[in-house]
PDB file of C-alpha atoms in Angstrom:
ATOM      1  CA  MET A   1     -51.033-182.959 -26.787  1.00 63.00           C
ATOM      2  CA  VAL A   2     -48.334-185.144 -25.265  1.00 57.00           C
ATOM      3  CA  THR A   3     -45.376-183.276 -23.805  1.00 60.00           C
ATOM      4  CA  GLN A   4     -42.481-184.379 -21.601  1.00 59.00           C
ATOM      5  CA  SER A   5     -44.301-183.184 -18.516  1.00 56.00           C
ATOM      6  CA  GLY A   6     -47.557-184.994 -19.347  1.00 58.00           C
ATOM      7  CA  ILE A   7     -50.705-184.863 -21.440  1.00 66.00           C
ATOM      8  CA  GLU A   8     -52.260-181.471 -21.893  1.00 70.00           C
ATOM      9  CA  ALA A   9     -55.138-180.033 -23.836  1.00 76.00           C
ATOM     10  CA  ASN A  10     -54.301-178.439 -27.157  1.00 81.00           C
ATOM     11  CA  PRO A  11     -53.860-174.753 -26.281  1.00 81.00           C
ATOM     12  CA  LEU A  12     -55.311-173.734 -29.650  1.00 86.00           C
ATOM     13  CA  LYS A  13     -58.560-175.567 -28.848  1.00 89.00           C
ATOM     14  CA  ILE A  14     -58.746-173.862 -25.466  1.00 87.00           C
ATOM     15  CA  LYS A  15     -58.005-170.485 -27.052  1.00 89.00           C
ATOM     16  CA  ALA A  16     -60.785-171.078 -29.593  1.00 91.00           C
ATOM     17  CA  ILE A  17     -63.323-171.286 -26.754  1.00 92.00           C
ATOM     18  CA  LEU A  18     -61.764-168.463 -24.735  1.00 91.00           C
ATOM     19  CA  ASP A  19     -61.896-166.171 -27.781  1.00 93.00           C
ATOM     20  CA  MET A  20     -65.529-167.026 -28.569  1.00 94.00           C
ATOM     21  CA  LYS A  21     -68.166-164.392 -28.067  1.00 95.00           C
ATOM     22  CA  ALA A  22     -71.464-165.453 -26.551  1.00 94.00           C
ATOM     23  CA  PRO A  23     -73.422-167.487 -29.120  1.00 94.00           C
ATOM     24  CA  THR A  24     -76.157-165.624 -30.975  1.00 92.00           C
ATOM     25  CA  CYS A  25     -77.714-168.557 -32.841  1.00 92.00           C
ATOM     26  CA  VAL A  26     -78.126-172.340 -32.672  1.00 91.00           C
ATOM     27  CA  ASN A  27     -75.194-172.980 -35.044  1.00 93.00           C
ATOM     28  CA  GLU A  28     -72.823-171.125 -32.724  1.00 94.00           C
ATOM     29  CA  VAL A  29     -74.048-173.172 -29.745  1.00 94.00           C
ATOM     30  CA  GLN A  30     -73.444-176.346 -31.776  1.00 94.00           C
ATOM     31  CA  ARG A  31     -69.918-175.127 -32.544  1.00 95.00           C
ATOM     32  CA  LEU A  32     -69.371-174.488 -28.813  1.00 95.00           C
ATOM     33  CA  THR A  33     -70.586-177.957 -27.776  1.00 94.00           C
ATOM     34  CA  GLY A  34     -68.320-179.535 -30.395  1.00 93.00           C
ATOM     35  CA  ARG A  35     -65.327-177.654 -29.016  1.00 93.00           C
ATOM     36  CA  ILE A  36     -66.231-178.687 -25.470  1.00 93.00           C
ATOM     37  CA  SER A  37     -66.519-182.295 -26.627  1.00 90.00           C
ATOM     38  CA  ALA A  38     -63.013-182.155 -28.117  1.00 89.00           C
ATOM     39  CA  LEU A  39     -61.666-181.081 -24.710  1.00 89.00           C
ATOM     40  CA  SER A  40     -63.946-183.241 -22.524  1.00 86.00           C
ATOM     41  CA  ARG A  41     -61.086-185.473 -21.362  1.00 82.00           C
ATOM     42  CA  PHE A  42     -59.531-182.447 -19.683  1.00 82.00           C
ATOM     43  CA  ILE A  43     -62.705-180.876 -18.280  1.00 85.00           C
ATOM     44  CA  SER A  44     -63.883-182.157 -14.917  1.00 82.00           C
ATOM     45  CA  LYS A  45     -67.663-182.658 -14.977  1.00 84.00           C
ATOM     46  CA  SER A  46     -67.738-181.710 -18.672  1.00 87.00           C
ATOM     47  CA  ALA A  47     -71.234-183.148 -19.108  1.00 88.00           C
ATOM     48  CA  GLU A  48     -72.528-181.050 -16.241  1.00 90.00           C
ATOM     49  CA  LYS A  49     -70.717-177.935 -17.479  1.00 91.00           C
ATOM     50  CA  SER A  50     -72.110-178.339 -21.010  1.00 91.00           C
ATOM     51  CA  LEU A  51     -75.676-179.267 -19.979  1.00 92.00           C
ATOM     52  CA  PRO A  52     -76.981-175.666 -20.226  1.00 92.00           C
ATOM     53  CA  PHE A  53     -75.792-175.486 -23.842  1.00 93.00           C
ATOM     54  CA  PHE A  54     -77.583-178.711 -24.744  1.00 91.00           C
ATOM     55  CA  LYS A  55     -80.733-177.313 -23.121  1.00 90.00           C
ATOM     56  CA  VAL A  56     -80.479-174.339 -25.497  1.00 90.00           C
ATOM     57  CA  LEU A  57     -80.235-176.762 -28.416  1.00 90.00           C
ATOM     58  CA  ARG A  58     -83.397-178.562 -27.281  1.00 88.00           C
ATOM     59  CA  LYS A  59     -85.234-175.236 -27.574  1.00 81.00           C
ATOM     60  CA  ALA A  60     -83.818-174.669 -31.067  1.00 72.00           C
ATOM     61  CA  ARG A  61     -87.000-173.076 -32.443  1.00 80.00           C
ATOM     62  CA  THR A  62     -86.881-170.285 -29.871  1.00 82.00           C
ATOM     63  CA  PHE A  63     -83.216-169.399 -29.374  1.00 86.00           C
ATOM     64  CA  GLU A  64     -82.710-167.406 -26.180  1.00 87.00           C
ATOM     65  CA  TRP A  65     -79.322-166.811 -24.579  1.00 90.00           C
ATOM     66  CA  ASP A  66     -80.547-165.836 -21.100  1.00 90.00           C
ATOM     67  CA  ALA A  67     -78.598-165.098 -17.921  1.00 92.00           C
ATOM     68  CA  PRO A  68     -78.121-168.764 -16.839  1.00 92.00           C
ATOM     69  CA  TYR A  69     -76.558-169.581 -20.216  1.00 93.00           C
ATOM     70  CA  ARG A  70     -74.333-166.493 -20.131  1.00 94.00           C
ATOM     71  CA  GLN A  71     -73.201-167.451 -16.629  1.00 95.00           C
ATOM     72  CA  ALA A  72     -72.481-171.074 -17.635  1.00 94.00           C
ATOM     73  CA  PHE A  73     -70.506-169.825 -20.654  1.00 95.00           C
ATOM     74  CA  GLU A  74     -68.396-167.449 -18.525  1.00 95.00           C
ATOM     75  CA  GLU A  75     -67.809-170.150 -15.874  1.00 94.00           C
ATOM     76  CA  LEU A  76     -66.621-172.538 -18.594  1.00 93.00           C
ATOM     77  CA  LYS A  77     -64.219-169.914 -19.948  1.00 92.00           C
ATOM     78  CA  ASN A  78     -62.864-169.221 -16.446  1.00 89.00           C
ATOM     79  CA  TYR A  79     -62.384-172.949 -15.858  1.00 89.00           C
ATOM     80  CA  LEU A  80     -60.545-173.414 -19.154  1.00 88.00           C
ATOM     81  CA  ALA A  81     -58.271-170.459 -18.421  1.00 84.00           C
ATOM     82  CA  GLY A  82     -56.892-172.342 -15.385  1.00 79.00           C
ATOM     83  CA  LEU A  83     -56.820-175.858 -16.849  1.00 73.00           C
ATOM     84  CA  ARG A  84     -54.132-178.162 -15.432  1.00 64.00           C
ATOM     85  CA  LEU A  85     -52.167-180.786 -17.279  1.00 57.00           C
ATOM     86  CA  LEU A  86     -52.610-184.560 -16.998  1.00 57.00           C
ATOM     87  CA  VAL A  87     -49.529-186.539 -15.905  1.00 61.00           C
ATOM     88  CA  LYS A  88     -48.427-190.177 -16.044  1.00 65.00           C
ATOM     89  CA  PRO A  89     -48.320-191.996 -12.668  1.00 68.00           C
ATOM     90  CA  SER A  90     -45.016-193.306 -11.345  1.00 71.00           C
ATOM     91  CA  SER A  91     -44.720-196.742  -9.775  1.00 76.00           C
ATOM     92  CA  ARG A  92     -45.592-196.894  -6.073  1.00 78.00           C
ATOM     93  CA  ASP A  93     -47.504-193.617  -6.190  1.00 76.00           C
ATOM     94  CA  THR A  94     -50.544-193.368  -3.963  1.00 79.00           C
ATOM     95  CA  LEU A  95     -53.507-192.587  -6.179  1.00 80.00           C
ATOM     96  CA  TYR A  96     -56.862-191.162  -5.144  1.00 81.00           C
ATOM     97  CA  LEU A  97     -60.083-191.628  -7.092  1.00 83.00           C
ATOM     98  CA  TYR A  98     -62.708-188.927  -6.634  1.00 83.00           C
ATOM     99  CA  LEU A  99     -66.257-189.491  -7.870  1.00 86.00           C
ATOM    100  CA  SER A 100     -68.956-186.899  -8.347  1.00 85.00           C
ATOM    101  CA  THR A 101     -72.555-187.584  -9.243  1.00 86.00           C
ATOM    102  CA  THR A 102     -75.545-185.392  -9.884  1.00 86.00           C
ATOM    103  CA  SER A 103     -78.962-186.183 -11.260  1.00 86.00           C
ATOM    104  CA  GLN A 104     -77.641-185.266 -14.731  1.00 82.00           C
ATOM    105  CA  ALA A 105     -74.018-186.473 -14.778  1.00 80.00           C
ATOM    106  CA  ILE A 106     -71.328-188.673 -13.250  1.00 82.00           C
ATOM    107  CA  SER A 107     -67.638-187.748 -13.263  1.00 81.00           C
ATOM    108  CA  SER A 108     -64.435-189.171 -11.862  1.00 80.00           C
ATOM    109  CA  VAL A 109     -60.877-187.955 -11.534  1.00 77.00           C
ATOM    110  CA  LEU A 110     -57.731-189.894 -10.640  1.00 77.00           C
ATOM    111  CA  ILE A 111     -55.295-187.782  -8.588  1.00 76.00           C
ATOM    112  CA  ARG A 112     -51.669-188.170  -7.510  1.00 73.00           C
ATOM    113  CA  GLU A 113     -50.735-185.927  -4.589  1.00 69.00           C
ATOM    114  CA  GLU A 114     -47.542-183.881  -4.706  1.00 67.00           C
ATOM    115  CA  GLU A 115     -46.928-180.139  -4.501  1.00 64.00           C
ATOM    116  CA  GLY A 116     -50.508-179.407  -5.363  1.00 60.00           C
ATOM    117  CA  ASN A 117     -52.763-182.069  -6.827  1.00 55.00           C
ATOM    118  CA  ARG A 118     -51.871-183.505 -10.222  1.00 56.00           C
ATOM    119  CA  CYS A 119     -54.688-184.840 -12.319  1.00 56.00           C
ATOM    120  CA  LEU A 120     -53.976-188.173 -14.018  1.00 57.00           C
ATOM    121  CA  TYR A 121     -57.264-188.930 -15.756  1.00 57.00           C
ATOM    122  CA  ILE A 122     -60.750-187.482 -15.963  1.00 57.00           C
ATOM    123  CA  THR A 123     -63.968-189.135 -17.109  1.00 59.00           C
ATOM    124  CA  SER A 124     -67.390-187.620 -17.441  1.00 61.00           C
ATOM    125  CA  ALA A 125     -70.755-188.774 -18.742  1.00 63.00           C
ATOM    126  CA  LYS A 126     -74.234-187.331 -18.791  1.00 65.00           C
ATOM    127  CA  SER A 127     -77.440-189.227 -18.286  1.00 57.00           C
TER     128      SER A 127
END
Protein backbone atom coordinates (compact mmCIF):
# COMPACT_ATOMS: atom_id res chain seq x y z
CA MET A 1 0.00 0.00 0.00
CA VAL A 2 1.25 3.48 -0.83
CA THR A 3 0.60 6.11 1.82
CA GLN A 4 1.87 9.66 2.28
CA SER A 5 4.56 8.45 4.64
CA GLY A 6 5.81 5.70 2.32
CA ILE A 7 5.14 2.20 1.05
CA GLU A 8 3.85 -0.27 3.58
CA ALA A 9 2.64 -3.83 3.54
CA ASN A 10 -1.10 -4.34 3.35
CA PRO A 11 -2.12 -4.68 7.01
CA LEU A 12 -4.84 -7.18 6.06
CA LYS A 13 -2.22 -9.49 4.52
CA ILE A 14 -0.09 -9.25 7.65
CA LYS A 15 -3.13 -9.87 9.85
CA ALA A 16 -3.99 -12.95 7.78
CA ILE A 17 -0.64 -14.52 8.73
CA LEU A 18 -0.75 -13.30 12.33
CA ASP A 19 -4.21 -14.82 12.78
CA MET A 20 -3.21 -18.17 11.26
CA LYS A 21 -2.99 -21.19 13.49
CA ALA A 22 -0.10 -23.58 12.96
CA PRO A 23 -0.66 -25.52 9.72
CA THR A 24 -2.02 -29.03 10.11
CA CYS A 25 -1.75 -30.18 6.49
CA VAL A 26 0.17 -29.51 3.27
CA ASN A 27 -2.56 -27.23 1.86
CA GLU A 28 -2.28 -24.92 4.87
CA VAL A 29 1.51 -24.74 4.45
CA GLN A 30 0.98 -23.86 0.77
CA ARG A 31 -1.44 -21.11 1.83
CA LEU A 32 1.18 -19.81 4.29
CA THR A 33 3.97 -19.74 1.68
CA GLY A 34 1.68 -17.89 -0.73
CA ARG A 35 0.94 -15.26 1.90
CA ILE A 36 4.65 -14.91 2.67
CA SER A 37 5.35 -14.51 -1.04
CA ALA A 38 2.81 -11.68 -1.28
CA LEU A 39 4.69 -9.83 1.49
CA SER A 40 8.25 -10.81 0.46
CA ARG A 41 9.16 -7.25 -0.57
CA PHE A 42 8.69 -6.18 3.04
CA ILE A 43 10.30 -9.19 4.74
CA SER A 44 14.06 -9.06 5.18
CA LYS A 45 15.57 -12.46 4.30
CA SER A 46 12.13 -13.74 3.28
CA ALA A 47 13.63 -16.71 1.44
CA GLU A 48 15.56 -17.73 4.53
CA LYS A 49 12.54 -17.20 6.80
CA SER A 50 10.29 -19.30 4.54
CA LEU A 51 12.81 -22.09 3.87
CA PRO A 52 11.52 -24.33 6.70
CA PHE A 53 8.02 -24.21 5.19
CA PHE A 54 9.30 -25.25 1.77
CA LYS A 55 11.16 -28.12 3.44
CA VAL A 56 7.82 -29.30 4.85
CA LEU A 57 6.36 -29.18 1.34
CA ARG A 58 9.20 -31.34 0.01
CA LYS A 59 8.18 -34.01 2.53
CA ALA A 60 4.53 -33.75 1.44
CA ARG A 61 3.84 -37.49 1.78
CA THR A 62 4.72 -37.46 5.47
CA PHE A 63 3.44 -34.16 6.88
CA GLU A 64 5.05 -33.40 10.24
CA TRP A 65 4.91 -30.00 11.91
CA ASP A 66 7.81 -30.49 14.35
CA ALA A 67 9.43 -28.06 16.77
CA PRO A 68 11.75 -26.35 14.20
CA TYR A 69 8.74 -25.56 12.00
CA ARG A 70 6.69 -24.30 14.94
CA GLN A 71 9.60 -22.08 15.98
CA ALA A 72 10.08 -20.71 12.43
CA PHE A 73 6.33 -19.99 12.23
CA GLU A 74 6.32 -18.12 15.56
CA GLU A 75 9.48 -16.16 14.62
CA LEU A 76 7.83 -15.13 11.34
CA LYS A 77 4.72 -13.95 13.19
CA ASN A 78 6.84 -11.97 15.67
CA TYR A 79 8.77 -10.38 12.80
CA LEU A 80 5.58 -9.40 10.97
CA ALA A 81 4.11 -7.89 14.13
CA GLY A 82 6.94 -5.32 14.16
CA LEU A 83 7.23 -4.69 10.41
CA ARG A 84 8.44 -1.21 9.43
CA LEU A 85 7.34 0.83 6.46
CA LEU A 86 9.37 1.50 3.30
CA VAL A 87 10.03 5.17 2.48
CA LYS A 88 11.09 7.13 -0.60
CA PRO A 89 14.64 8.59 -0.48
CA SER A 90 15.13 12.35 -0.59
CA SER A 91 17.81 13.95 -2.74
CA ARG A 92 21.25 14.14 -1.13
CA ASP A 93 20.42 11.46 1.42
CA THR A 94 23.24 9.15 2.41
CA LEU A 95 22.12 5.62 1.66
CA TYR A 96 23.55 2.39 3.03
CA LEU A 97 23.29 -0.98 1.31
CA TYR A 98 23.43 -4.02 3.58
CA LEU A 99 23.91 -7.48 2.10
CA SER A 100 23.36 -10.80 3.80
CA THR A 101 24.19 -14.19 2.37
CA THR A 102 23.78 -17.72 3.61
CA SER A 103 24.20 -21.04 1.88
CA GLN A 104 20.45 -20.96 1.09
CA ALA A 105 19.65 -17.28 0.42
CA ILE A 106 20.91 -13.80 -0.42
CA SER A 107 19.18 -10.63 0.77
CA SER A 108 19.82 -6.91 0.59
CA VAL A 109 18.30 -3.85 2.19
CA LEU A 110 18.76 -0.18 1.30
CA ILE A 111 18.68 2.05 4.41
CA ARG A 112 18.45 5.80 5.01
CA GLU A 113 19.57 6.82 8.49
CA GLU A 114 17.45 9.21 10.54
CA GLU A 115 15.79 8.83 13.93
CA GLY A 116 16.03 5.09 13.74
CA ASN A 117 16.77 3.33 10.48
CA ARG A 118 14.26 3.66 7.66
CA CYS A 119 14.10 0.86 5.16
CA LEU A 120 13.88 1.97 1.52
CA TYR A 121 13.94 -1.33 -0.35
CA ILE A 122 14.38 -5.01 0.41
CA THR A 123 15.29 -7.85 -1.93
CA SER A 124 15.58 -11.52 -1.16
CA ALA A 125 16.20 -14.67 -3.17
CA LYS A 126 16.77 -18.29 -2.33
CA SER A 127 19.15 -20.63 -4.07
